[in-house]
CSV table of N, CA and C in Angstrom, one decimal:
chain,number,residue,atom,x,y,z
A,1,MET,N,13.8,101.9,-51.2
A,1,MET,CA,13.2,100.7,-50.8
A,1,MET,C,11.7,101.0,-51.0
A,2,SER,N,11.0,100.0,-51.7
A,2,SER,CA,9.6,100.2,-52.0
A,2,SER,C,8.8,99.8,-50.7
A,3,ASP,N,7.6,100.1,-50.7
A,3,ASP,CA,6.7,99.8,-49.6
A,3,ASP,C,6.5,98.3,-49.5
A,4,GLU,N,6.6,97.6,-50.6
A,4,GLU,CA,6.4,96.1,-50.6
A,4,GLU,C,7.6,95.5,-49.9
A,5,GLU,N,8.8,95.9,-50.2
A,5,GLU,CA,10.1,95.4,-49.6
A,5,GLU,C,10.1,95.7,-48.1
A,6,TYR,N,9.7,96.9,-47.8
A,6,TYR,CA,9.7,97.3,-46.4
A,6,TYR,C,8.7,96.4,-45.6
A,7,LEU,N,7.5,96.2,-46.2
A,7,LEU,CA,6.5,95.4,-45.5
A,7,LEU,C,7.0,93.9,-45.4
A,8,ARG,N,7.7,93.4,-46.4
A,8,ARG,CA,8.3,92.1,-46.3
A,8,ARG,C,9.3,91.9,-45.2
A,9,LYS,N,10.2,92.9,-45.1
A,9,LYS,CA,11.2,92.9,-44.0
A,9,LYS,C,10.6,93.0,-42.6
A,10,GLU,N,9.5,93.8,-42.5
A,10,GLU,CA,8.8,93.9,-41.2
A,10,GLU,C,8.1,92.6,-40.9
A,11,ILE,N,7.5,92.0,-41.9
A,11,ILE,CA,6.9,90.7,-41.6
A,11,ILE,C,7.9,89.6,-41.2
A,12,ASP,N,9.0,89.6,-41.9
A,12,ASP,CA,10.1,88.6,-41.5
A,12,ASP,C,10.6,88.8,-40.1
A,13,ALA,N,10.8,90.1,-39.7
A,13,ALA,CA,11.2,90.4,-38.4
A,13,ALA,C,10.2,90.0,-37.3
A,14,VAL,N,8.9,90.2,-37.6
A,14,VAL,CA,7.9,89.7,-36.7
A,14,VAL,C,7.9,88.2,-36.6
A,15,GLU,N,8.1,87.5,-37.7
A,15,GLU,CA,8.1,86.1,-37.7
A,15,GLU,C,9.3,85.5,-36.9
A,16,GLN,N,10.5,86.2,-37.0
A,16,GLN,CA,11.6,85.7,-36.2
A,16,GLN,C,11.4,85.9,-34.8
A,17,ARG,N,10.8,87.1,-34.4
A,17,ARG,CA,10.5,87.3,-32.9
A,17,ARG,C,9.5,86.3,-32.4
A,18,ALA,N,8.5,85.9,-33.2
A,18,ALA,CA,7.5,85.0,-32.8
A,18,ALA,C,8.1,83.6,-32.7
A,19,ALA,N,9.1,83.3,-33.5
A,19,ALA,CA,9.7,81.9,-33.5
A,19,ALA,C,10.5,81.7,-32.2
A,20,ARG,N,11.0,82.7,-31.6
A,20,ARG,CA,11.7,82.6,-30.4
A,20,ARG,C,10.9,82.4,-29.1
A,21,ARG,N,9.6,82.6,-29.3
A,21,ARG,CA,8.7,82.5,-28.1
A,21,ARG,C,7.9,81.2,-28.1
A,22,ILE,N,7.5,80.8,-26.9
A,22,ILE,CA,6.7,79.6,-26.7
A,22,ILE,C,5.3,79.9,-26.3
A,23,ASP,N,4.4,79.0,-26.5
A,23,ASP,CA,3.1,79.2,-26.0
A,23,ASP,C,2.8,77.9,-25.2
A,24,PRO,N,2.9,78.0,-23.8
A,24,PRO,CA,2.6,76.8,-23.1
A,24,PRO,C,1.2,76.3,-23.0
A,25,GLY,N,0.3,77.2,-23.4
A,25,GLY,CA,-1.1,76.8,-23.4
A,25,GLY,C,-1.6,76.3,-22.0
A,26,THR,N,-2.4,75.2,-22.0
A,26,THR,CA,-2.9,74.7,-20.8
A,26,THR,C,-1.8,74.0,-19.9
A,27,GLY,N,-0.6,73.8,-20.5
A,27,GLY,CA,0.5,73.2,-19.8
A,27,GLY,C,1.0,74.2,-18.7
A,28,ALA,N,0.7,75.5,-18.9
A,28,ALA,CA,1.2,76.4,-17.8
A,28,ALA,C,0.5,76.1,-16.5
A,29,LEU,N,-0.8,75.7,-16.5
A,29,LEU,CA,-1.5,75.3,-15.3
A,29,LEU,C,-0.8,74.1,-14.6
A,30,THR,N,-0.5,73.1,-15.4
A,30,THR,CA,0.1,71.9,-14.9
A,30,THR,C,1.5,72.3,-14.3
A,31,ILE,N,2.2,73.2,-15.0
A,31,ILE,CA,3.5,73.6,-14.5
A,31,ILE,C,3.4,74.3,-13.2
A,32,SER,N,2.4,75.2,-13.1
A,32,SER,CA,2.1,76.0,-11.8
A,32,SER,C,1.8,75.0,-10.7
A,33,ILE,N,1.0,74.0,-10.9
A,33,ILE,CA,0.6,73.1,-9.9
A,33,ILE,C,1.8,72.3,-9.4
A,34,ALA,N,2.6,71.9,-10.4
A,34,ALA,CA,3.8,71.1,-10.0
A,34,ALA,C,4.8,72.0,-9.2
A,35,VAL,N,4.9,73.3,-9.5
A,35,VAL,CA,5.8,74.2,-8.8
A,35,VAL,C,5.2,74.4,-7.4
A,36,LEU,N,3.9,74.5,-7.2
A,36,LEU,CA,3.2,74.6,-5.9
A,36,LEU,C,3.5,73.3,-5.1
A,37,ALA,N,3.4,72.1,-5.7
A,37,ALA,CA,3.7,70.9,-5.0
A,37,ALA,C,5.2,70.9,-4.6
A,38,LEU,N,6.1,71.4,-5.4
A,38,LEU,CA,7.5,71.5,-4.9
A,38,LEU,C,7.6,72.4,-3.7
A,39,LEU,N,7.0,73.5,-3.7
A,39,LEU,CA,7.1,74.4,-2.6
A,39,LEU,C,6.4,73.8,-1.3
A,40,ILE,N,5.3,73.1,-1.5
A,40,ILE,CA,4.7,72.4,-0.3
A,40,ILE,C,5.6,71.3,0.2
A,41,SER,N,6.2,70.6,-0.7
A,41,SER,CA,7.1,69.5,-0.3
A,41,SER,C,8.2,69.9,0.6
A,42,LEU,N,8.6,71.2,0.6
A,42,LEU,CA,9.7,71.7,1.4
A,42,LEU,C,9.3,71.7,2.9
A,43,MET,N,8.0,71.7,3.2
A,43,MET,CA,7.5,71.7,4.6
A,43,MET,C,7.4,70.3,5.1
A,44,LEU,N,7.5,69.3,4.3
A,44,LEU,CA,7.3,67.9,4.7
A,44,LEU,C,8.7,67.2,4.9
A,45,PRO,N,8.8,66.1,5.6
A,45,PRO,CA,10.1,65.4,5.8
A,45,PRO,C,10.7,64.9,4.5
A,46,TRP,N,12.0,65.1,4.4
A,46,TRP,CA,12.7,64.6,3.2
A,46,TRP,C,13.6,63.4,3.7
A,47,VAL,N,14.5,63.7,4.6
A,47,VAL,CA,15.5,62.8,5.1
A,47,VAL,C,15.3,62.6,6.6
A,48,GLY,N,14.8,61.4,6.9
A,48,GLY,CA,14.5,61.2,8.4
A,48,GLY,C,13.5,62.1,8.8
A,49,HIS,N,13.8,63.0,9.8
A,49,HIS,CA,12.9,64.0,10.4
A,49,HIS,C,13.2,65.4,9.8
A,50,ASP,N,14.2,65.5,9.0
A,50,ASP,CA,14.6,66.8,8.4
A,50,ASP,C,13.6,67.1,7.3
A,51,THR,N,13.1,68.3,7.3
A,51,THR,CA,12.2,68.8,6.3
A,51,THR,C,13.0,69.2,5.1
A,52,GLY,N,12.3,69.4,4.0
A,52,GLY,CA,13.0,69.9,2.8
A,52,GLY,C,13.7,71.2,3.0
A,53,LEU,N,13.1,72.1,3.8
A,53,LEU,CA,13.8,73.4,4.0
A,53,LEU,C,15.1,73.2,4.8
A,54,ASN,N,15.1,72.2,5.7
A,54,ASN,CA,16.3,71.9,6.5
A,54,ASN,C,17.4,71.4,5.5
A,55,VAL,N,17.0,70.6,4.5
A,55,VAL,CA,17.9,70.0,3.6
A,55,VAL,C,18.5,71.2,2.7
A,56,VAL,N,17.7,72.1,2.3
A,56,VAL,CA,18.1,73.2,1.4
A,56,VAL,C,19.1,74.1,2.2
A,57,LEU,N,18.8,74.3,3.5
A,57,LEU,CA,19.6,75.2,4.3
A,57,LEU,C,20.9,74.5,4.8
A,58,GLY,N,21.1,73.2,4.5
A,58,GLY,CA,22.3,72.5,4.9
A,58,GLY,C,22.3,71.9,6.3
A,59,GLU,N,21.2,71.8,6.9
A,59,GLU,CA,21.1,71.3,8.3
A,59,GLU,C,21.1,69.8,8.2
A,60,SER,N,21.0,69.2,7.1
A,60,SER,CA,21.0,67.7,6.9
A,60,SER,C,22.4,67.3,6.4
A,61,THR,N,22.9,66.2,6.7
A,61,THR,CA,24.2,65.7,6.3
A,61,THR,C,24.2,65.0,5.0
A,62,SER,N,23.0,64.8,4.4
A,62,SER,CA,22.9,64.0,3.1
A,62,SER,C,23.2,64.9,2.0
A,63,PHE,N,24.2,64.5,1.2
A,63,PHE,CA,24.7,65.4,0.1
A,63,PHE,C,23.7,65.3,-1.1
A,64,VAL,N,23.3,64.1,-1.5
A,64,VAL,CA,22.5,63.9,-2.8
A,64,VAL,C,21.2,64.6,-2.7
A,65,PRO,N,20.4,64.4,-1.5
A,65,PRO,CA,19.2,65.2,-1.4
A,65,PRO,C,19.4,66.7,-1.5
A,66,ARG,N,20.5,67.1,-0.9
A,66,ARG,CA,20.7,68.6,-0.9
A,66,ARG,C,21.0,69.1,-2.4
A,67,LEU,N,21.7,68.3,-3.1
A,67,LEU,CA,22.0,68.6,-4.5
A,67,LEU,C,20.7,68.6,-5.3
A,68,PHE,N,19.8,67.6,-5.0
A,68,PHE,CA,18.5,67.6,-5.7
A,68,PHE,C,17.7,68.8,-5.3
A,69,SER,N,17.8,69.2,-4.0
A,69,SER,CA,17.0,70.4,-3.6
A,69,SER,C,17.4,71.7,-4.4
A,70,PHE,N,18.7,71.8,-4.7
A,70,PHE,CA,19.1,72.9,-5.5
A,70,PHE,C,18.6,72.8,-7.0
A,71,PHE,N,18.5,71.6,-7.5
A,71,PHE,CA,17.9,71.5,-8.9
A,71,PHE,C,16.4,71.8,-8.8
A,72,ALA,N,15.8,71.3,-7.8
A,72,ALA,CA,14.3,71.4,-7.7
A,72,ALA,C,13.9,72.9,-7.5
A,73,LEU,N,14.7,73.6,-6.6
A,73,LEU,CA,14.3,75.0,-6.4
A,73,LEU,C,14.9,75.9,-7.5
A,74,GLY,N,16.1,75.6,-7.9
A,74,GLY,CA,16.7,76.5,-9.0
A,74,GLY,C,16.0,76.4,-10.3
A,75,VAL,N,15.9,75.2,-10.8
A,75,VAL,CA,15.4,75.0,-12.1
A,75,VAL,C,13.8,74.8,-12.1
A,76,GLY,N,13.4,74.0,-11.1
A,76,GLY,CA,12.0,73.7,-11.0
A,76,GLY,C,11.1,74.9,-10.7
A,77,VAL,N,11.5,75.6,-9.7
A,77,VAL,CA,10.7,76.8,-9.2
A,77,VAL,C,11.1,78.0,-9.9
A,78,LEU,N,12.4,78.4,-9.8
A,78,LEU,CA,12.8,79.7,-10.4
A,78,LEU,C,12.9,79.7,-11.9
A,79,GLY,N,13.5,78.6,-12.4
A,79,GLY,CA,13.5,78.5,-13.9
A,79,GLY,C,12.2,78.4,-14.5
A,80,SER,N,11.3,77.6,-14.0
A,80,SER,CA,9.9,77.5,-14.6
A,80,SER,C,9.2,78.9,-14.5
A,81,GLY,N,9.4,79.6,-13.4
A,81,GLY,CA,8.7,80.9,-13.2
A,81,GLY,C,9.2,81.9,-14.2
A,82,VAL,N,10.5,82.0,-14.4
A,82,VAL,CA,11.1,82.9,-15.3
A,82,VAL,C,10.7,82.5,-16.8
A,83,THR,N,10.8,81.3,-17.1
A,83,THR,CA,10.4,80.8,-18.4
A,83,THR,C,9.0,81.1,-18.8
A,84,LEU,N,8.1,80.8,-17.8
A,84,LEU,CA,6.7,81.2,-18.1
A,84,LEU,C,6.5,82.7,-18.2
A,85,ALA,N,7.3,83.5,-17.5
A,85,ALA,CA,7.1,84.9,-17.6
A,85,ALA,C,7.6,85.5,-18.9
A,86,VAL,N,8.8,85.0,-19.4
A,86,VAL,CA,9.4,85.6,-20.6
A,86,VAL,C,9.0,84.8,-21.8
A,87,ARG,N,8.6,83.5,-21.7
A,87,ARG,CA,8.2,82.7,-22.8
A,87,ARG,C,9.2,82.5,-23.9
A,88,ARG,N,10.5,82.3,-23.6
A,88,ARG,CA,11.5,82.1,-24.6
A,88,ARG,C,11.8,80.6,-24.8
A,89,TRP,N,12.0,80.3,-26.0
A,89,TRP,CA,12.2,78.9,-26.4
A,89,TRP,C,13.5,78.3,-25.8
A,90,GLY,N,14.5,79.1,-25.9
A,90,GLY,CA,15.8,78.7,-25.3
A,90,GLY,C,15.7,78.4,-23.8
A,91,LEU,N,15.0,79.2,-23.1
A,91,LEU,CA,14.8,78.9,-21.6
A,91,LEU,C,14.0,77.7,-21.4
A,92,ALA,N,13.1,77.3,-22.3
A,92,ALA,CA,12.3,76.1,-22.1
A,92,ALA,C,13.3,74.9,-22.2
A,93,TRP,N,14.2,75.0,-23.1
A,93,TRP,CA,15.2,73.9,-23.2
A,93,TRP,C,16.1,73.8,-22.0
A,94,VAL,N,16.5,75.0,-21.5
A,94,VAL,CA,17.3,75.0,-20.3
A,94,VAL,C,16.6,74.4,-19.1
A,95,CYS,N,15.3,74.7,-19.0
A,95,CYS,CA,14.5,74.0,-18.0
A,95,CYS,C,14.4,72.5,-18.2
A,96,ALA,N,14.2,72.1,-19.4
A,96,ALA,CA,14.1,70.7,-19.7
A,96,ALA,C,15.4,69.9,-19.4
A,97,LEU,N,16.5,70.5,-19.8
A,97,LEU,CA,17.8,69.8,-19.5
A,97,LEU,C,18.1,69.9,-18.0
A,98,GLY,N,17.8,71.0,-17.3
A,98,GLY,CA,18.1,71.1,-15.9
A,98,GLY,C,17.2,70.2,-15.1
A,99,LEU,N,15.9,70.0,-15.5
A,99,LEU,CA,15.0,69.1,-14.8
A,99,LEU,C,15.3,67.7,-15.1
A,100,PHE,N,16.0,67.4,-16.3
A,100,PHE,CA,16.4,66.0,-16.5
A,100,PHE,C,17.5,65.7,-15.5
A,101,ALA,N,18.5,66.6,-15.3
A,101,ALA,CA,19.5,66.3,-14.3
A,101,ALA,C,18.9,66.3,-12.9
A,102,GLY,N,17.9,67.1,-12.6
A,102,GLY,CA,17.2,67.1,-11.3
A,102,GLY,C,16.4,65.8,-11.1
A,103,THR,N,15.9,65.2,-12.2
A,103,THR,CA,15.2,63.9,-12.0
A,103,THR,C,16.1,62.8,-11.7
A,104,VAL,N,17.2,62.8,-12.4
A,104,VAL,CA,18.3,61.7,-12.1
A,104,VAL,C,18.8,61.9,-10.7
A,105,THR,N,19.0,63.1,-10.3
A,105,THR,CA,19.5,63.4,-8.9
A,105,THR,C,18.4,63.0,-7.9
A,106,GLY,N,17.2,63.3,-8.2
A,106,GLY,CA,16.1,63.0,-7.3
A,106,GLY,C,15.9,61.5,-7.1
A,107,VAL,N,15.9,60.8,-8.1
A,107,VAL,CA,15.8,59.3,-8.0
A,107,VAL,C,17.0,58.7,-7.2
A,108,LEU,N,18.2,59.3,-7.5
A,108,LEU,CA,19.4,58.9,-6.8
A,108,LEU,C,19.3,59.2,-5.3
A,109,SER,N,18.7,60.4,-5.0
A,109,SER,CA,18.5,60.7,-3.6
A,109,SER,C,17.6,59.8,-2.9
A,110,ILE,N,16.5,59.4,-3.5
A,110,ILE,CA,15.6,58.4,-2.9
A,110,ILE,C,16.4,57.1,-2.7
A,111,TRP,N,17.1,56.7,-3.7
A,111,TRP,CA,17.9,55.4,-3.6
A,111,TRP,C,18.9,55.5,-2.4
A,112,THR,N,19.6,56.6,-2.3
A,112,THR,CA,20.6,56.7,-1.3
A,112,THR,C,20.0,56.7,0.1
A,113,GLN,N,18.8,57.1,0.3
A,113,GLN,CA,18.1,57.0,1.6
A,113,GLN,C,17.7,55.6,1.9
A,114,GLN,N,17.6,54.7,1.0
A,114,GLN,CA,17.1,53.4,1.2
A,114,GLN,C,18.2,52.3,1.3
A,115,THR,N,19.5,52.7,1.0
A,115,THR,CA,20.6,51.8,1.0
A,115,THR,C,21.3,51.9,2.3
A,116,THR,N,22.3,50.9,2.5
A,116,THR,CA,23.1,50.9,3.7
A,116,THR,C,24.2,51.9,3.6
A,117,THR,N,24.7,52.3,4.7
A,117,THR,CA,25.9,53.2,4.7
A,117,THR,C,27.1,52.3,5.0
A,118,SER,N,28.3,53.0,5.2
A,118,SER,CA,29.5,52.2,5.4
A,118,SER,C,29.5,51.4,6.7
A,119,ASN,N,28.7,51.7,7.6
A,119,ASN,CA,28.7,50.9,8.9
A,119,ASN,C,27.5,49.9,8.9
A,120,LYS,N,27.0,49.7,7.7
A,120,LYS,CA,25.9,48.7,7.5
A,120,LYS,C,24.6,49.0,8.1
A,121,ALA,N,24.4,50.2,8.5
A,121,ALA,CA,23.1,50.7,9.0
A,121,ALA,C,22.2,51.1,7.9
A,122,ILE,N,21.0,50.7,7.9
A,122,ILE,CA,20.0,51.0,6.8
A,122,ILE,C,19.7,52.5,6.9
A,123,GLY,N,19.6,53.1,5.8
A,123,GLY,CA,19.3,54.5,5.7
A,123,GLY,C,18.0,54.9,6.3
A,124,PRO,N,17.7,56.1,6.6
A,124,PRO,CA,16.5,56.5,7.2
A,124,PRO,C,15.3,56.4,6.3
A,125,GLY,N,15.5,56.2,5.1
A,125,GLY,CA,14.4,56.1,4.1
A,125,GLY,C,13.9,57.5,3.7
A,126,PRO,N,13.4,57.6,2.5
A,126,PRO,CA,13.0,58.9,2.0
A,126,PRO,C,11.7,59.3,2.7
A,127,GLY,N,11.6,60.6,2.9
A,127,GLY,CA,10.3,61.1,3.5
A,127,GLY,C,9.3,61.3,2.4
A,128,ILE,N,8.1,61.6,2.8
A,128,ILE,CA,7.0,61.8,1.8
A,128,ILE,C,7.3,63.1,1.0
A,129,GLY,N,7.9,64.1,1.6
A,129,GLY,CA,8.2,65.3,0.9
A,129,GLY,C,9.2,65.1,-0.2
A,130,LEU,N,10.2,64.2,0.0
A,130,LEU,CA,11.2,64.0,-1.0
A,130,LEU,C,10.5,63.2,-2.2
A,131,ILE,N,9.6,62.3,-1.9
A,131,ILE,CA,8.9,61.6,-2.9
A,131,ILE,C,8.0,62.5,-3.7
A,132,ILE,N,7.3,63.4,-3.1
A,132,ILE,CA,6.4,64.3,-3.8
A,132,ILE,C,7.3,65.3,-4.6
A,133,ALA,N,8.4,65.7,-4.1
A,133,ALA,CA,9.3,66.6,-4.9
A,133,ALA,C,9.8,65.9,-6.1
A,134,VAL,N,10.2,64.7,-6.0
A,134,VAL,CA,10.7,64.0,-7.2
A,134,VAL,C,9.6,63.8,-8.3
A,135,ILE,N,8.4,63.4,-7.8
A,135,ILE,CA,7.3,63.3,-8.7
A,135,ILE,C,7.0,64.6,-9.4
A,136,ALA,N,7.0,65.7,-8.7
A,136,ALA,CA,6.7,67.1,-9.2
A,136,ALA,C,7.8,67.4,-10.3
A,137,VAL,N,9.1,67.1,-10.0
A,137,VAL,CA,10.1,67.4,-10.9
A,137,VAL,C,10.0,66.5,-12.2
A,138,ILE,N,9.5,65.3,-12.1
A,138,ILE,CA,9.3,64.5,-13.3
A,138,ILE,C,8.1,65.0,-14.1
A,139,VAL,N,7.1,65.5,-13.5
A,139,VAL,CA,6.0,66.2,-14.2
A,139,VAL,C,6.5,67.4,-14.9
A,140,LEU,N,7.3,68.2,-14.2
A,140,LEU,CA,7.8,69.4,-14.8
A,140,LEU,C,8.7,69.1,-16.0
A,141,LEU,N,9.5,68.0,-15.9
A,141,LEU,CA,10.4,67.6,-17.0
A,141,LEU,C,9.5,67.2,-18.2
A,142,ALA,N,8.5,66.4,-18.0
A,142,ALA,CA,7.6,66.0,-19.1
A,142,ALA,C,7.0,67.2,-19.8
A,143,LYS,N,6.5,68.2,-19.0
A,143,LYS,CA,5.9,69.4,-19.6
A,143,LYS,C,6.9,70.2,-20.4
A,144,TRP,N,8.1,70.5,-19.8
A,144,TRP,CA,9.0,71.3,-20.4
A,144,TRP,C,9.6,70.7,-21.7
A,145,VAL,N,9.8,69.4,-21.7
A,145,VAL,CA,10.3,68.7,-22.9
A,145,VAL,C,9.2,68.8,-24.0
A,146,ARG,N,8.0,68.6,-23.7
A,146,ARG,CA,6.9,68.7,-24.7
A,146,ARG,C,6.8,70.2,-25.2
A,147,ILE,N,6.9,71.2,-24.4
A,147,ILE,CA,6.9,72.5,-24.8
A,147,ILE,C,8.1,72.9,-25.7
A,148,ALA,N,9.3,72.5,-25.2
A,148,ALA,CA,10.5,72.8,-25.9
A,148,ALA,C,10.6,72.1,-27.3
A,149,ALA,N,10.1,70.9,-27.3
A,149,ALA,CA,10.2,70.2,-28.6
A,149,ALA,C,9.1,70.5,-29.6
A,150,SER,N,8.1,71.4,-29.2
A,150,SER,CA,7.0,71.7,-30.0
A,150,SER,C,7.4,72.7,-31.1
A,151,ARG,N,8.5,73.3,-31.1
A,151,ARG,CA,8.9,74.3,-32.1
A,151,ARG,C,9.3,73.6,-33.4
A,152,PRO,N,8.8,74.1,-34.5
A,152,PRO,CA,9.1,73.5,-35.8
A,152,PRO,C,10.6,73.6,-36.1
A,153,PRO,N,11.2,72.6,-36.7
A,153,PRO,CA,12.6,72.6,-36.9
A,153,PRO,C,13.1,73.6,-37.9
A,154,GLN,N,12.3,74.1,-38.8
A,154,GLN,CA,12.8,75.0,-39.8
A,154,GLN,C,13.0,76.4,-39.3
A,155,LEU,N,12.4,76.7,-38.1
A,155,LEU,CA,12.6,78.1,-37.6
A,155,LEU,C,13.8,78.2,-36.8
């Protein structure tokens, strides 16, 4: 193998490794702020007088907000943190898809808190923490979709 062929193979290998990585740029700051907003929203009321932390720990009887809390913490906080740390393109897509499901679940959880139950009593209404958490998840979704879709298709 000549030096030129060896150099070509080495350059191709470096190109393939670089193609699997993402560069969030200034979007990393926005992602970090949205993750901080998600963590702060856990201290605020989500369902009636129950805080987000109570919802996560199962002390609230509402199923949909609890499901949303798992998406928000699992994908929004942990997934975003891991993806920013390792900067892999595939993980950026996992975050984008998980946050899409989290956004749908979050909007549904706000809706379920505003509608009537089987005994025709109006729901307690969404707390400010739940609204902040849904907005933060929507911001994270927008950022991760933009970052994941920024990869050129030929790579």
